[in-house]
CSV table of C-alpha atoms in Angstrom, one decimal:
chain,number,residue,atom,x,y,z
A,1,MET,CA,5.1,-7.9,6.6
A,2,GLY,CA,1.9,-5.0,6.7
A,3,VAL,CA,1.2,-1.7,6.0
A,4,GLU,CA,-0.3,1.2,7.8
A,5,PHE,CA,-1.4,3.7,6.7
A,6,ASN,CA,-2.4,6.8,8.5
A,7,GLU,CA,-5.3,8.7,7.3
A,8,THR,CA,-4.6,12.0,8.8
A,9,ASP,CA,-1.9,12.7,6.1
A,10,HIS,CA,-2.3,10.1,3.9
A,11,THR,CA,1.3,8.3,4.6
A,12,TYR,CA,2.1,4.6,4.5
A,13,PHE,CA,4.9,2.8,6.7
A,14,VAL,CA,6.1,-0.8,6.3
A,15,ASP,CA,8.3,-1.9,8.8
A,16,ASN,CA,8.2,1.2,10.9
A,17,LYS,CA,9.2,3.0,7.6
A,18,GLU,CA,7.3,5.7,5.7
A,19,VAL,CA,7.2,4.3,1.8
A,20,PRO,CA,5.7,6.8,-1.2
A,21,SER,CA,2.1,5.8,-1.6
A,22,VAL,CA,1.5,5.2,-5.2
A,23,THR,CA,-0.6,7.9,-6.9
A,24,THR,CA,2.3,10.0,-4.7
A,25,ILE,CA,4.6,7.7,-7.4
A,26,LEU,CA,2.2,8.1,-10.7
A,27,ARG,CA,2.2,12.4,-9.7
A,28,PHE,CA,4.4,12.9,-13.0
A,29,LEU,CA,1.5,11.7,-15.0
A,30,ARG,CA,-1.5,14.3,-13.9
A,31,VAL,CA,-0.6,16.5,-16.4
A,32,ASP,CA,-4.0,17.2,-17.1
A,33,ILE,CA,-5.3,18.2,-14.1
A,34,GLY,CA,-2.7,21.7,-14.3
A,35,PHE,CA,-4.6,22.9,-15.5
A,36,LEU,CA,-8.4,22.6,-13.6
A,37,ASN,CA,-9.3,25.4,-11.3
A,38,PRO,CA,-8.0,24.8,-8.0
A,39,SER,CA,-12.0,25.6,-6.5
A,40,VAL,CA,-13.2,22.9,-9.0
A,41,LEU,CA,-10.0,19.4,-8.2
A,42,SER,CA,-11.3,19.8,-4.5
A,43,ALA,CA,-15.2,19.6,-5.4
A,44,ALA,CA,-14.4,16.9,-7.3
A,45,ALA,CA,-12.7,15.8,-5.0
A,46,GLU,CA,-15.0,16.4,-2.4
A,47,ARG,CA,-17.8,14.4,-3.9
A,48,GLY,CA,-15.4,11.6,-4.7
A,49,LYS,CA,-14.3,10.7,-1.9
A,50,VAL,CA,-19.3,11.2,-0.7
A,51,ILE,CA,-20.0,8.6,-3.8
A,52,HIS,CA,-17.1,6.1,-2.8
A,53,SER,CA,-18.2,6.1,0.5
A,54,GLY,CA,-21.3,5.2,-0.7
A,55,CYS,CA,-20.0,2.2,-2.8
A,56,GLU,CA,-18.3,0.9,0.2
A,57,MET,CA,-21.4,1.2,2.0
A,58,ILE,CA,-23.4,-0.4,-0.4
A,59,ASP,CA,-20.4,-3.8,-0.2
A,60,TYR,CA,-20.9,-4.3,3.2
A,61,GLY,CA,-25.0,-4.4,2.5
A,62,CYS,CA,-25.7,-1.3,4.1
A,63,ASP,CA,-27.6,1.9,3.0
A,64,PRO,CA,-25.3,4.8,1.8
A,65,GLU,CA,-26.0,8.2,2.9
A,66,ILE,CA,-28.3,9.9,0.2
A,67,VAL,CA,-26.2,13.3,-0.4
A,68,GLU,CA,-27.7,16.0,-2.8
A,69,GLY,CA,-25.4,15.5,-6.4
A,70,THR,CA,-25.0,11.3,-5.9
A,71,GLU,CA,-27.6,9.3,-6.4
A,72,GLY,CA,-26.5,8.5,-10.8
A,73,TYR,CA,-23.3,7.8,-9.2
A,74,LEU,CA,-24.8,5.5,-6.9
A,75,LYS,CA,-27.2,3.5,-9.3
A,76,ALA,CA,-24.5,3.1,-11.3
A,77,TYR,CA,-22.0,1.8,-8.5
A,78,ASN,CA,-25.3,-0.9,-8.8
A,79,THR,CA,-26.2,-1.3,-11.7
A,80,PHE,CA,-22.5,-3.3,-12.7
A,81,LEU,CA,-22.7,-5.2,-10.1
A,82,ARG,CA,-26.0,-6.8,-10.8
A,83,ASP,CA,-24.2,-6.6,-13.7
A,84,TYR,CA,-21.1,-8.2,-12.7
A,85,SER,CA,-21.6,-10.0,-9.6
A,86,PRO,CA,-18.2,-9.3,-8.5
A,87,GLU,CA,-16.8,-11.8,-5.1
A,88,TRP,CA,-15.0,-8.9,-3.3
A,89,VAL,CA,-11.8,-9.1,-0.8
A,90,GLY,CA,-10.4,-6.8,-0.2
A,91,ILE,CA,-12.3,-3.6,0.2
A,92,GLU,CA,-10.1,-0.1,0.7
A,93,CYS,CA,-7.3,-1.7,1.1
A,94,PRO,CA,-3.9,-0.8,1.5
A,95,VAL,CA,-0.9,-2.9,0.5
A,96,CYS,CA,2.2,-2.7,-0.5
A,97,SER,CA,5.3,-4.1,-2.0
A,98,PRO,CA,8.4,-4.8,0.6
A,99,SER,CA,11.1,-4.8,-1.6
A,100,LYS,CA,10.2,-2.2,-3.8
A,101,GLY,CA,9.1,0.5,-1.1
A,102,PHE,CA,6.1,1.9,-1.7
A,103,ALA,CA,2.0,1.3,-0.7
A,104,GLY,CA,-1.5,1.9,-1.6
A,105,THR,CA,-5.1,1.4,-1.1
A,106,ILE,CA,-6.8,-0.4,-4.1
A,107,ASP,CA,-10.9,0.4,-3.8
A,108,ARG,CA,-11.6,-2.8,-4.9
A,109,TRP,CA,-9.6,-6.3,-6.1
A,110,GLY,CA,-11.1,-9.8,-5.9
A,111,PHE,CA,-13.2,-12.4,-8.9
A,112,ILE,CA,-15.2,-11.6,-11.0
A,113,ASP,CA,-16.3,-15.2,-13.2
A,114,ASP,CA,-13.6,-17.2,-11.3
A,115,ASP,CA,-10.7,-14.5,-12.6
A,116,PRO,CA,-8.7,-12.2,-10.1
A,117,VAL,CA,-10.1,-8.3,-10.7
A,118,VAL,CA,-8.4,-5.3,-9.6
A,119,LEU,CA,-10.8,-2.5,-9.7
A,120,ASP,CA,-9.9,1.3,-8.8
A,121,ILE,CA,-14.0,3.6,-9.0
A,122,LYS,CA,-14.0,6.9,-10.8
A,123,THR,CA,-16.0,9.6,-10.3
A,124,ILE,CA,-14.3,12.0,-13.4
A,125,GLY,CA,-17.0,13.4,-16.7
A,126,SER,CA,-14.1,13.4,-19.0
A,127,PRO,CA,-11.1,11.5,-18.5
A,128,THR,CA,-8.4,11.9,-20.4
A,129,ARG,CA,-5.3,9.6,-22.6
A,130,GLU,CA,-3.9,10.4,-19.4
A,131,THR,CA,-6.4,9.3,-16.9
A,132,TYR,CA,-6.3,6.0,-18.5
A,133,ILE,CA,-2.4,6.1,-18.8
A,134,SER,CA,-2.7,6.5,-14.8
A,135,LEU,CA,-5.4,3.9,-14.2
A,136,CYS,CA,-3.4,1.9,-16.1
A,137,ALA,CA,-0.2,2.2,-13.7
A,138,GLN,CA,-2.2,2.6,-11.0
A,139,THR,CA,-4.2,-0.8,-11.0
A,140,ALA,CA,-0.4,-2.4,-12.8
A,141,ALA,CA,1.3,-1.0,-8.9
A,142,TYR,CA,-2.1,-2.7,-6.6
A,143,ALA,CA,-2.3,-5.4,-9.2
A,144,TYR,CA,1.8,-6.6,-8.0
A,145,CYS,CA,2.3,-5.6,-4.3
A,146,LEU,CA,-0.5,-9.4,-4.3
A,147,GLY,CA,1.8,-11.3,-6.2
A,148,TYR,CA,-0.5,-11.0,-9.8
A,149,ALA,CA,2.3,-9.4,-11.8
A,150,GLU,CA,0.4,-12.0,-14.9
A,151,GLY,CA,-3.4,-13.0,-14.8
A,152,CYS,CA,-5.1,-10.6,-13.4
A,153,LYS,CA,-7.0,-8.3,-14.8
A,154,ARG,CA,-7.5,-5.0,-14.3
A,155,TYR,CA,-10.1,-2.5,-14.7
A,156,GLY,CA,-11.5,1.5,-13.8
A,157,LEU,CA,-15.0,2.1,-13.3
A,158,PHE,CA,-15.8,4.7,-14.2
A,159,LEU,CA,-19.6,5.5,-12.5
A,160,LYS,CA,-21.4,9.0,-14.7
A,161,ALA,CA,-23.8,11.1,-12.1
A,162,ASN,CA,-26.9,10.0,-15.6
A,163,GLY,CA,-26.6,5.7,-13.2
A,164,ASP,CA,-25.0,4.8,-16.0
A,165,TYR,CA,-21.3,3.6,-16.1
A,166,ARG,CA,-18.5,2.4,-18.4
A,167,LEU,CA,-16.0,-0.8,-17.6
A,168,PHE,CA,-12.8,0.2,-19.0
A,169,ASP,CA,-10.8,-2.5,-19.2
A,170,CYS,CA,-7.3,-1.6,-18.7
A,171,ASN,CA,-4.5,-4.7,-20.6
A,172,GLU,CA,-7.0,-4.2,-23.2
A,173,TRP,CA,-6.0,-0.3,-23.5
A,174,GLU,CA,-2.1,-1.4,-23.3
A,175,GLU,CA,-2.1,-4.0,-25.6
A,176,LYS,CA,-4.1,-1.7,-28.3
A,177,ASN,CA,-1.3,1.1,-27.4
A,178,GLU,CA,1.3,-1.5,-27.8
A,179,PHE,CA,2.9,-0.4,-23.4
A,180,THR,CA,2.0,-1.6,-19.8
A,181,GLY,CA,0.9,-0.7,-16.9
A,182,PHE,CA,4.2,-1.6,-14.9
A,183,GLU,CA,6.2,-0.2,-17.4
A,184,VAL,CA,5.1,3.4,-17.2
A,185,PHE,CA,5.2,2.9,-13.4
A,186,ALA,CA,8.5,2.4,-13.1
A,187,LYS,CA,9.5,4.5,-15.3
A,188,CYS,CA,8.1,7.7,-12.6
A,189,TYR,CA,9.2,5.4,-9.2
A,190,ALA,CA,13.4,5.7,-10.2
A,191,VAL,CA,12.0,9.4,-10.9
A,192,HIS,CA,10.5,9.7,-7.9
A,193,ARG,CA,13.6,8.1,-6.2
A,194,GLN,CA,16.4,10.0,-8.1
A,195,LEU,CA,14.5,13.4,-6.8
A,196,GLU,CA,14.2,12.1,-3.4
A,197,GLU,CA,17.8,11.0,-3.8
A,198,ILE,CA,18.8,15.0,-5.0
A,199,ALA,CA,16.8,16.4,-1.8
A,200,LYS,CA,18.6,13.7,0.2
A,201,HIS,CA,21.9,15.2,-0.8
A,202,LYS,CA,20.5,19.1,-0.8
A,203,ARG,CA,19.6,18.8,3.1
A,204,SER,CA,22.9,16.8,3.6
A,205,ARG,CA,25.0,18.9,2.3
A,206,GLY,CA,23.3,22.0,4.0
A,207,LYS,CA,24.1,20.4,7.6
A,208,LYS,CA,27.8,19.9,6.5
A,209,ASP,CA,27.9,24.4,5.3
A,210,ALA,CA,25.3,25.0,8.5
A,211,VAL,CA,28.3,23.9,11.0
């Protein structure tokens, strides 16, 4: 069973039924974003899109479009590729879990030194604890969609404007902090489902009252 992604409104469909995205389910973890200026968030999001597009071009063997302010990030990605020589199987790849009813787009998945890897590219300058927890949950959900309940290495690749990068090991951070990313994702998913049921009940009651 495949997944369809509508890029216009960022919605996912599995078997012609709309399902929530991984990022939508994890919205409860984005506490730190609420304190940021909306214009700053918008600019950061746009910059992130340009950088992700540039990284994608690099992976496909093409010269990326160089936009002012993105040179360092793309240099950092090239350095990462040189250092780790990943073999990507999926690039910006939509995936889903039909049984659980959610979907998302993995930035990269493949192999490094024959080990299965899920990797999410980040351009955040100052990641917070919430960022790390969300990243662990996000990559765990993606790994689950690929059939890796365990045995998959999960990373966040933080690209920096100065041309450096940092590879964040989700598995290692979870072990250190005594939790698992999928447990966090499952709890967020349970809250999401409950809120959906409440909203459905309200809509149903509203229709009855209107009759």
